[in-house]
JSON list of C-alpha atoms in Angstrom, two decimals:
[
{"chain": "A", "resi": 270, "resn": "MET", "atom": "CA", "xyz": [18.14, 26.73, -45.15]},
{"chain": "A", "resi": 271, "resn": "GLY", "atom": "CA", "xyz": [17.57, 24.06, -42.29]},
{"chain": "A", "resi": 272, "resn": "ALA", "atom": "CA", "xyz": [19.97, 21.70, -40.91]},
{"chain": "A", "resi": 273, "resn": "LYS", "atom": "CA", "xyz": [21.11, 18.14, -43.33]},
{"chain": "A", "resi": 274, "resn": "ILE", "atom": "CA", "xyz": [19.88, 15.36, -42.32]},
{"chain": "A", "resi": 275, "resn": "SER", "atom": "CA", "xyz": [22.35, 13.46, -42.26]},
{"chain": "A", "resi": 276, "resn": "GLY", "atom": "CA", "xyz": [21.64, 10.57, -45.07]},
{"chain": "A", "resi": 277, "resn": "ASP", "atom": "CA", "xyz": [19.62, 13.80, -47.25]},
{"chain": "A", "resi": 278, "resn": "ASP", "atom": "CA", "xyz": [22.13, 13.24, -50.20]},
{"chain": "A", "resi": 279, "resn": "ASP", "atom": "CA", "xyz": [20.33, 16.24, -51.37]},
{"chain": "A", "resi": 280, "resn": "GLU", "atom": "CA", "xyz": [20.35, 18.99, -48.65]},
{"chain": "A", "resi": 281, "resn": "ILE", "atom": "CA", "xyz": [17.10, 19.59, -50.00]},
{"chain": "A", "resi": 282, "resn": "GLY", "atom": "CA", "xyz": [15.07, 17.69, -46.50]},
{"chain": "A", "resi": 283, "resn": "ASP", "atom": "CA", "xyz": [13.54, 15.09, -48.52]},
{"chain": "A", "resi": 284, "resn": "ALA", "atom": "CA", "xyz": [15.04, 11.85, -46.90]},
{"chain": "A", "resi": 285, "resn": "LEU", "atom": "CA", "xyz": [12.20, 9.53, -46.42]},
{"chain": "A", "resi": 286, "resn": "ASP", "atom": "CA", "xyz": [11.40, 11.00, -49.45]},
{"chain": "A", "resi": 287, "resn": "GLU", "atom": "CA", "xyz": [15.05, 8.81, -50.88]},
{"chain": "A", "resi": 288, "resn": "GLY", "atom": "CA", "xyz": [14.37, 6.02, -48.83]},
{"chain": "A", "resi": 289, "resn": "MET", "atom": "CA", "xyz": [15.33, 6.65, -45.65]},
{"chain": "A", "resi": 290, "resn": "SER", "atom": "CA", "xyz": [13.28, 7.56, -42.20]},
{"chain": "A", "resi": 291, "resn": "PHE", "atom": "CA", "xyz": [14.22, 8.83, -38.87]},
{"chain": "A", "resi": 292, "resn": "VAL", "atom": "CA", "xyz": [12.16, 7.92, -35.71]},
{"chain": "A", "resi": 293, "resn": "GLY", "atom": "CA", "xyz": [14.03, 9.26, -32.02]},
{"chain": "A", "resi": 294, "resn": "PRO", "atom": "CA", "xyz": [14.00, 11.87, -30.04]},
{"chain": "A", "resi": 295, "resn": "SER", "atom": "CA", "xyz": [16.06, 14.25, -32.75]},
{"chain": "A", "resi": 296, "resn": "ILE", "atom": "CA", "xyz": [13.33, 14.07, -35.39]},
{"chain": "A", "resi": 297, "resn": "LEU", "atom": "CA", "xyz": [10.64, 15.27, -32.40]},
{"chain": "A", "resi": 298, "resn": "ALA", "atom": "CA", "xyz": [10.91, 17.17, -28.78]},
{"chain": "A", "resi": 299, "resn": "GLY", "atom": "CA", "xyz": [8.60, 17.11, -26.53]},
{"chain": "A", "resi": 300, "resn": "PRO", "atom": "CA", "xyz": [8.75, 16.65, -22.49]},
{"chain": "A", "resi": 301, "resn": "VAL", "atom": "CA", "xyz": [8.46, 13.07, -21.24]},
{"chain": "A", "resi": 302, "resn": "GLY", "atom": "CA", "xyz": [6.93, 12.02, -18.32]},
{"chain": "A", "resi": 303, "resn": "ILE", "atom": "CA", "xyz": [4.65, 10.02, -15.44]},
{"chain": "A", "resi": 304, "resn": "ALA", "atom": "CA", "xyz": [2.70, 9.75, -12.69]},
{"chain": "A", "resi": 305, "resn": "ILE", "atom": "CA", "xyz": [0.13, 8.08, -10.03]},
{"chain": "A", "resi": 306, "resn": "ALA", "atom": "CA", "xyz": [-2.62, 9.30, -7.34]},
{"chain": "A", "resi": 307, "resn": "THR", "atom": "CA", "xyz": [-4.08, 6.74, -4.74]},
{"chain": "A", "resi": 308, "resn": "SER", "atom": "CA", "xyz": [-7.82, 7.20, -4.08]},
{"chain": "A", "resi": 309, "resn": "VAL", "atom": "CA", "xyz": [-8.26, 4.18, -1.51]},
{"chain": "A", "resi": 310, "resn": "THR", "atom": "CA", "xyz": [-11.97, 2.67, -0.57]},
{"chain": "A", "resi": 311, "resn": "PRO", "atom": "CA", "xyz": [-12.87, 2.78, 2.76]},
{"chain": "A", "resi": 312, "resn": "LEU", "atom": "CA", "xyz": [-13.15, -0.41, 4.76]},
{"chain": "A", "resi": 313, "resn": "PRO", "atom": "CA", "xyz": [-15.69, -0.26, 6.63]},
{"chain": "A", "resi": 314, "resn": "ALA", "atom": "CA", "xyz": [-17.21, 0.84, 9.40]},
{"chain": "A", "resi": 315, "resn": "GLY", "atom": "CA", "xyz": [-16.85, -2.20, 13.10]},
{"chain": "A", "resi": 316, "resn": "PRO", "atom": "CA", "xyz": [-12.89, -3.05, 14.61]},
{"chain": "A", "resi": 317, "resn": "SER", "atom": "CA", "xyz": [-10.62, -4.51, 11.53]},
{"chain": "A", "resi": 318, "resn": "GLU", "atom": "CA", "xyz": [-9.34, -7.79, 11.10]},
{"chain": "A", "resi": 319, "resn": "VAL", "atom": "CA", "xyz": [-6.26, -8.78, 10.52]},
{"chain": "A", "resi": 320, "resn": "GLY", "atom": "CA", "xyz": [-6.73, -9.96, 6.86]},
{"chain": "A", "resi": 321, "resn": "ASP", "atom": "CA", "xyz": [-9.36, -7.29, 5.82]},
{"chain": "A", "resi": 322, "resn": "ILE", "atom": "CA", "xyz": [-8.56, -5.89, 2.65]},
{"chain": "A", "resi": 323, "resn": "ILE", "atom": "CA", "xyz": [-7.53, -2.70, 2.07]},
{"chain": "A", "resi": 324, "resn": "HIS", "atom": "CA", "xyz": [-8.73, -1.90, -1.27]},
{"chain": "A", "resi": 325, "resn": "TYR", "atom": "CA", "xyz": [-6.32, 0.61, -4.21]},
{"chain": "A", "resi": 326, "resn": "ASN", "atom": "CA", "xyz": [-7.38, 2.84, -7.80]},
{"chain": "A", "resi": 327, "resn": "PHE", "atom": "CA", "xyz": [-3.89, 3.85, -9.40]},
{"chain": "A", "resi": 328, "resn": "THR", "atom": "CA", "xyz": [-4.58, 6.68, -11.65]},
{"chain": "A", "resi": 329, "resn": "VAL", "atom": "CA", "xyz": [-1.85, 6.15, -13.93]},
{"chain": "A", "resi": 330, "resn": "THR", "atom": "CA", "xyz": [-1.53, 9.71, -16.15]},
{"chain": "A", "resi": 331, "resn": "ASN", "atom": "CA", "xyz": [1.23, 10.90, -18.98]},
{"chain": "A", "resi": 332, "resn": "THR", "atom": "CA", "xyz": [2.34, 13.86, -18.27]},
{"chain": "A", "resi": 333, "resn": "GLY", "atom": "CA", "xyz": [5.17, 14.05, -21.48]},
{"chain": "A", "resi": 334, "resn": "ASN", "atom": "CA", "xyz": [4.01, 14.05, -25.26]},
{"chain": "A", "resi": 335, "resn": "PHE", "atom": "CA", "xyz": [5.90, 10.43, -26.41]},
{"chain": "A", "resi": 336, "resn": "PRO", "atom": "CA", "xyz": [4.54, 7.00, -25.58]},
{"chain": "A", "resi": 337, "resn": "LEU", "atom": "CA", "xyz": [5.38, 5.09, -22.13]},
{"chain": "A", "resi": 338, "resn": "SER", "atom": "CA", "xyz": [5.79, 1.16, -23.02]},
{"chain": "A", "resi": 339, "resn": "ALA", "atom": "CA", "xyz": [7.03, -0.72, -19.53]},
{"chain": "A", "resi": 340, "resn": "VAL", "atom": "CA", "xyz": [4.35, 1.28, -17.53]},
{"chain": "A", "resi": 341, "resn": "VAL", "atom": "CA", "xyz": [5.43, -0.65, -13.68]},
{"chain": "A", "resi": 342, "resn": "ILE", "atom": "CA", "xyz": [2.78, 0.23, -10.10]},
{"chain": "A", "resi": 343, "resn": "ASN", "atom": "CA", "xyz": [5.89, 0.55, -7.76]},
{"chain": "A", "resi": 344, "resn": "ASP", "atom": "CA", "xyz": [4.82, -0.18, -4.04]},
{"chain": "A", "resi": 345, "resn": "ALA", "atom": "CA", "xyz": [6.24, -2.43, -1.60]},
{"chain": "A", "resi": 346, "resn": "GLY", "atom": "CA", "xyz": [2.59, -2.62, 0.52]},
{"chain": "A", "resi": 347, "resn": "ALA", "atom": "CA", "xyz": [0.07, -3.61, -2.72]},
{"chain": "A", "resi": 348, "resn": "GLN", "atom": "CA", "xyz": [-0.45, -6.95, -4.15]},
{"chain": "A", "resi": 349, "resn": "SER", "atom": "CA", "xyz": [-2.31, -7.90, -6.85]},
{"chain": "A", "resi": 350, "resn": "ILE", "atom": "CA", "xyz": [-1.20, -5.28, -9.24]},
{"chain": "A", "resi": 351, "resn": "SER", "atom": "CA", "xyz": [-3.44, -4.53, -12.05]},
{"chain": "A", "resi": 352, "resn": "CYS", "atom": "CA", "xyz": [-2.08, -2.83, -14.11]},
{"chain": "A", "resi": 353, "resn": "PRO", "atom": "CA", "xyz": [-2.23, -2.93, -18.61]},
{"chain": "A", "resi": 354, "resn": "SER", "atom": "CA", "xyz": [1.91, -1.93, -19.37]},
{"chain": "A", "resi": 355, "resn": "THR", "atom": "CA", "xyz": [1.44, 0.41, -22.00]},
{"chain": "A", "resi": 356, "resn": "LEU", "atom": "CA", "xyz": [0.46, 4.12, -22.28]},
{"chain": "A", "resi": 357, "resn": "THR", "atom": "CA", "xyz": [0.04, 6.35, -25.24]},
{"chain": "A", "resi": 358, "resn": "THR", "atom": "CA", "xyz": [-1.21, 9.31, -24.01]},
{"chain": "A", "resi": 359, "resn": "GLY", "atom": "CA", "xyz": [-3.66, 10.29, -21.75]},
{"chain": "A", "resi": 360, "resn": "SER", "atom": "CA", "xyz": [-4.06, 9.19, -18.66]},
{"chain": "A", "resi": 361, "resn": "MET", "atom": "CA", "xyz": [-5.36, 4.40, -17.45]},
{"chain": "A", "resi": 362, "resn": "PRO", "atom": "CA", "xyz": [-6.73, 3.49, -14.58]},
{"chain": "A", "resi": 363, "resn": "CYS", "atom": "CA", "xyz": [-5.04, 0.33, -12.18]},
{"chain": "A", "resi": 364, "resn": "THR", "atom": "CA", "xyz": [-6.17, -1.28, -8.91]},
{"chain": "A", "resi": 365, "resn": "GLY", "atom": "CA", "xyz": [-4.08, -3.12, -6.28]},
{"chain": "A", "resi": 366, "resn": "GLU", "atom": "CA", "xyz": [-5.53, -4.19, -2.12]},
{"chain": "A", "resi": 367, "resn": "HIS", "atom": "CA", "xyz": [-3.68, -4.62, 0.31]},
{"chain": "A", "resi": 368, "resn": "ALA", "atom": "CA", "xyz": [-4.12, -7.46, 3.87]},
{"chain": "A", "resi": 369, "resn": "VAL", "atom": "CA", "xyz": [-4.40, -5.96, 6.80]},
{"chain": "A", "resi": 370, "resn": "THR", "atom": "CA", "xyz": [-1.98, -7.05, 9.07]},
{"chain": "A", "resi": 371, "resn": "GLN", "atom": "CA", "xyz": [-1.16, -6.46, 12.97]},
{"chain": "A", "resi": 372, "resn": "GLY", "atom": "CA", "xyz": [1.02, -4.68, 13.23]},
{"chain": "A", "resi": 373, "resn": "ASP", "atom": "CA", "xyz": [-1.04, -2.32, 10.85]},
{"chain": "A", "resi": 374, "resn": "ILE", "atom": "CA", "xyz": [-4.18, -2.13, 13.57]},
{"chain": "A", "resi": 375, "resn": "ASP", "atom": "CA", "xyz": [-1.56, -1.79, 16.43]},
{"chain": "A", "resi": 376, "resn": "LEU", "atom": "CA", "xyz": [-0.23, 1.97, 14.33]},
{"chain": "A", "resi": 377, "resn": "GLY", "atom": "CA", "xyz": [-4.24, 2.05, 14.24]},
{"chain": "A", "resi": 378, "resn": "SER", "atom": "CA", "xyz": [-3.46, 3.12, 9.88]},
{"chain": "A", "resi": 379, "resn": "TYR", "atom": "CA", "xyz": [-1.06, 1.38, 7.58]},
{"chain": "A", "resi": 380, "resn": "VAL", "atom": "CA", "xyz": [0.71, 4.31, 4.52]},
{"chain": "A", "resi": 381, "resn": "ASN", "atom": "CA", "xyz": [0.64, 3.31, 1.90]},
{"chain": "A", "resi": 382, "resn": "THR", "atom": "CA", "xyz": [3.14, 4.94, -1.18]},
{"chain": "A", "resi": 383, "resn": "ALA", "atom": "CA", "xyz": [3.28, 4.37, -4.30]},
{"chain": "A", "resi": 384, "resn": "THR", "atom": "CA", "xyz": [5.42, 5.31, -7.50]},
{"chain": "A", "resi": 385, "resn": "VAL", "atom": "CA", "xyz": [5.47, 4.19, -11.42]},
{"chain": "A", "resi": 386, "resn": "THR", "atom": "CA", "xyz": [7.85, 3.90, -13.78]},
{"chain": "A", "resi": 387, "resn": "GLY", "atom": "CA", "xyz": [7.87, 3.77, -17.80]},
{"chain": "A", "resi": 388, "resn": "VAL", "atom": "CA", "xyz": [10.04, 4.05, -20.82]},
{"chain": "A", "resi": 389, "resn": "ALA", "atom": "CA", "xyz": [10.28, 6.49, -23.44]},
{"chain": "A", "resi": 390, "resn": "TRP", "atom": "CA", "xyz": [12.77, 6.45, -25.57]},
{"chain": "A", "resi": 391, "resn": "GLY", "atom": "CA", "xyz": [14.77, 3.62, -24.18]},
{"chain": "A", "resi": 392, "resn": "ASP", "atom": "CA", "xyz": [14.62, 5.48, -20.70]},
{"chain": "A", "resi": 393, "resn": "SER", "atom": "CA", "xyz": [13.19, 4.76, -17.69]},
{"chain": "A", "resi": 394, "resn": "ILE", "atom": "CA", "xyz": [11.28, 7.37, -15.88]},
{"chain": "A", "resi": 395, "resn": "THR", "atom": "CA", "xyz": [9.49, 7.04, -12.40]},
{"chain": "A", "resi": 396, "resn": "SER", "atom": "CA", "xyz": [7.01, 9.58, -10.52]},
{"chain": "A", "resi": 397, "resn": "SER", "atom": "CA", "xyz": [7.12, 11.48, -7.65]},
{"chain": "A", "resi": 398, "resn": "ALA", "atom": "CA", "xyz": [6.07, 9.21, -4.67]},
{"chain": "A", "resi": 399, "resn": "SER", "atom": "CA", "xyz": [1.62, 9.00, -3.94]},
{"chain": "A", "resi": 400, "resn": "ILE", "atom": "CA", "xyz": [0.88, 8.58, -0.59]},
{"chain": "A", "resi": 401, "resn": "VAL", "atom": "CA", "xyz": [-2.18, 8.03, 0.81]},
{"chain": "A", "resi": 402, "resn": "THR", "atom": "CA", "xyz": [-2.79, 6.53, 4.84]},
{"chain": "A", "resi": 403, "resn": "THR", "atom": "CA", "xyz": [-6.03, 4.78, 4.91]},
{"chain": "A", "resi": 404, "resn": "ALA", "atom": "CA", "xyz": [-6.94, 4.84, 8.80]},
{"chain": "A", "resi": 405, "resn": "LEU", "atom": "CA", "xyz": [-8.10, 1.55, 10.65]},
{"chain": "A", "resi": 406, "resn": "ASN", "atom": "CA", "xyz": [-10.59, 0.71, 13.79]},
{"chain": "A", "resi": 407, "resn": "ARG", "atom": "CA", "xyz": [-8.73, 0.02, 16.76]},
{"chain": "A", "resi": 408, "resn": "ALA", "atom": "CA", "xyz": [-10.89, -1.26, 19.41]},
{"chain": "A", "resi": 409, "resn": "PRO", "atom": "CA", "xyz": [-9.01, -2.85, 22.26]},
{"chain": "A", "resi": 410, "resn": "ALA", "atom": "CA", "xyz": [-10.54, -4.82, 25.23]},
{"chain": "A", "resi": 411, "resn": "ARG", "atom": "CA", "xyz": [-9.68, -7.93, 27.58]},
{"chain": "A", "resi": 412, "resn": "ALA", "atom": "CA", "xyz": [-12.00, -10.81, 30.25]},
{"chain": "A", "resi": 413, "resn": "VAL", "atom": "CA", "xyz": [-11.12, -11.07, 33.31]},
{"chain": "A", "resi": 414, "resn": "ALA", "atom": "CA", "xyz": [-12.04, -14.69, 34.73]},
{"chain": "A", "resi": 415, "resn": "LYS", "atom": "CA", "xyz": [-11.99, -16.05, 38.56]},
{"chain": "A", "resi": 416, "resn": "THR", "atom": "CA", "xyz": [-11.44, -19.01, 39.44]},
{"chain": "A", "resi": 417, "resn": "ALA", "atom": "CA", "xyz": [-11.46, -20.92, 42.47]},
{"chain": "A", "resi": 418, "resn": "ASN", "atom": "CA", "xyz": [-10.09, -24.98, 43.13]},
{"chain": "A", "resi": 419, "resn": "ALA", "atom": "CA", "xyz": [-13.47, -25.39, 45.05]},
{"chain": "A", "resi": 420, "resn": "ALA", "atom": "CA", "xyz": [-16.65, -24.44, 45.03]},
{"chain": "A", "resi": 421, "resn": "SER", "atom": "CA", "xyz": [-17.25, -23.92, 49.20]},
{"chain": "A", "resi": 422, "resn": "TYR", "atom": "CA", "xyz": [-15.05, -24.20, 52.22]},
{"chain": "A", "resi": 423, "resn": "SER", "atom": "CA", "xyz": [-16.35, -25.19, 55.24]},
{"chain": "A", "resi": 424, "resn": "ASN", "atom": "CA", "xyz": [-13.45, -23.79, 57.78]},
{"chain": "A", "resi": 425, "resn": "ILE", "atom": "CA", "xyz": [-10.90, -20.67, 58.64]},
{"chain": "A", "resi": 426, "resn": "GLY", "atom": "CA", "xyz": [-7.51, -22.04, 57.05]},
{"chain": "A", "resi": 427, "resn": "ASP", "atom": "CA", "xyz": [-9.12, -23.07, 54.04]},
{"chain": "A", "resi": 428, "resn": "LEU", "atom": "CA", "xyz": [-6.13, -22.78, 51.72]},
{"chain": "A", "resi": 429, "resn": "LEU", "atom": "CA", "xyz": [-8.15, -21.85, 48.00]},
{"chain": "A", "resi": 430, "resn": "THR", "atom": "CA", "xyz": [-6.27, -21.49, 45.44]},
{"chain": "A", "resi": 431, "resn": "PHE", "atom": "CA", "xyz": [-7.87, -18.31, 42.20]},
{"chain": "A", "resi": 432, "resn": "THR", "atom": "CA", "xyz": [-7.35, -19.04, 38.98]},
{"chain": "A", "resi": 433, "resn": "ILE", "atom": "CA", "xyz": [-7.02, -15.49, 37.14]},
{"chain": "A", "resi": 434, "resn": "SER", "atom": "CA", "xyz": [-7.26, -15.83, 33.79]},
{"chain": "A", "resi": 435, "resn": "ALA", "atom": "CA", "xyz": [-6.71, -12.92, 31.25]},
{"chain": "A", "resi": 436, "resn": "THR", "atom": "CA", "xyz": [-7.13, -12.55, 27.36]},
{"chain": "A", "resi": 437, "resn": "ASN", "atom": "CA", "xyz": [-7.23, -10.00, 24.58]},
{"chain": "A", "resi": 438, "resn": "THR", "atom": "CA", "xyz": [-10.59, -10.05, 23.28]},
{"chain": "A", "resi": 439, "resn": "GLY", "atom": "CA", "xyz": [-9.91, -6.77, 21.07]},
{"chain": "A", "resi": 440, "resn": "ASN", "atom": "CA", "xyz": [-7.79, -6.42, 18.14]},
{"chain": "A", "resi": 441, "resn": "THR", "atom": "CA", "xyz": [-5.07, -4.88, 19.53]},
{"chain": "A", "resi": 442, "resn": "THR", "atom": "CA", "xyz": [-1.67, -6.16, 20.75]},
{"chain": "A", "resi": 443, "resn": "LEU", "atom": "CA", "xyz": [-1.68, -5.00, 25.30]},
{"chain": "A", "resi": 444, "resn": "GLY", "atom": "CA", "xyz": [1.52, -4.33, 26.15]},
{"chain": "A", "resi": 445, "resn": "THR", "atom": "CA", "xyz": [2.01, -5.09, 29.52]},
{"chain": "A", "resi": 446, "resn": "VAL", "atom": "CA", "xyz": [-0.14, -6.17, 31.62]},
{"chain": "A", "resi": 447, "resn": "SER", "atom": "CA", "xyz": [-0.55, -6.31, 35.04]},
{"chain": "A", "resi": 448, "resn": "VAL", "atom": "CA", "xyz": [-3.47, -8.37, 37.75]},
{"chain": "A", "resi": 449, "resn": "SER", "atom": "CA", "xyz": [-4.45, -7.21, 40.88]},
{"chain": "A", "resi": 450, "resn": "ASP", "atom": "CA", "xyz": [-7.29, -8.55, 43.20]},
{"chain": "A", "resi": 451, "resn": "ALA", "atom": "CA", "xyz": [-8.72, -7.23, 46.03]},
{"chain": "A", "resi": 452, "resn": "LEU", "atom": "CA", "xyz": [-9.27, -9.28, 48.23]},
{"chain": "A", "resi": 453, "resn": "PRO", "atom": "CA", "xyz": [-7.05, -8.58, 51.60]},
{"chain": "A", "resi": 454, "resn": "GLY", "atom": "CA", "xyz": [-4.36, -11.21, 51.35]},
{"chain": "A", "resi": 455, "resn": "VAL", "atom": "CA", "xyz": [-3.45, -12.39, 47.68]},
{"chain": "A", "resi": 456, "resn": "THR", "atom": "CA", "xyz": [-0.83, -13.04, 45.95]},
{"chain": "A", "resi": 457, "resn": "LEU", "atom": "CA", "xyz": [-0.67, -12.58, 42.69]}
]
């Protein structure tokens, strides 16, 4: 004889015929699980710019036997995440994006980390992290201009004042910048 189901008056195992209904993990058995995989659309060639958008495609997979609700992608670096909140079986596509910052460009890449959580039978489950790195195109450059306070001079000993301007014309933050001049006797 099988195990007695609580509420089954005659121990035959026909509780449903007696008006009882049971749904829950005590009746159904099997694993629960959720996974995430991330792919990224590469940025165009050429120097990266602040505000460039990195597009992410997330694939969320129900790796268990039970429907998942309250599905949420956890990604501190992504904005505009779009994802259905339920997943019965299989996989579903989701999207997100990241706006490139000056710090990202200075590092030369952006590392994105995403997990996904869902609820199965009242228990919250979280996936392992999916990590992708997007290369950013650094283009350090500078321009230097030198001007004098007079267009010409005529006497030995005339004092000329020069202005030297250094401008960051690239997309990367420059660190210590030093300026030198090969003209003898010039003090900077």
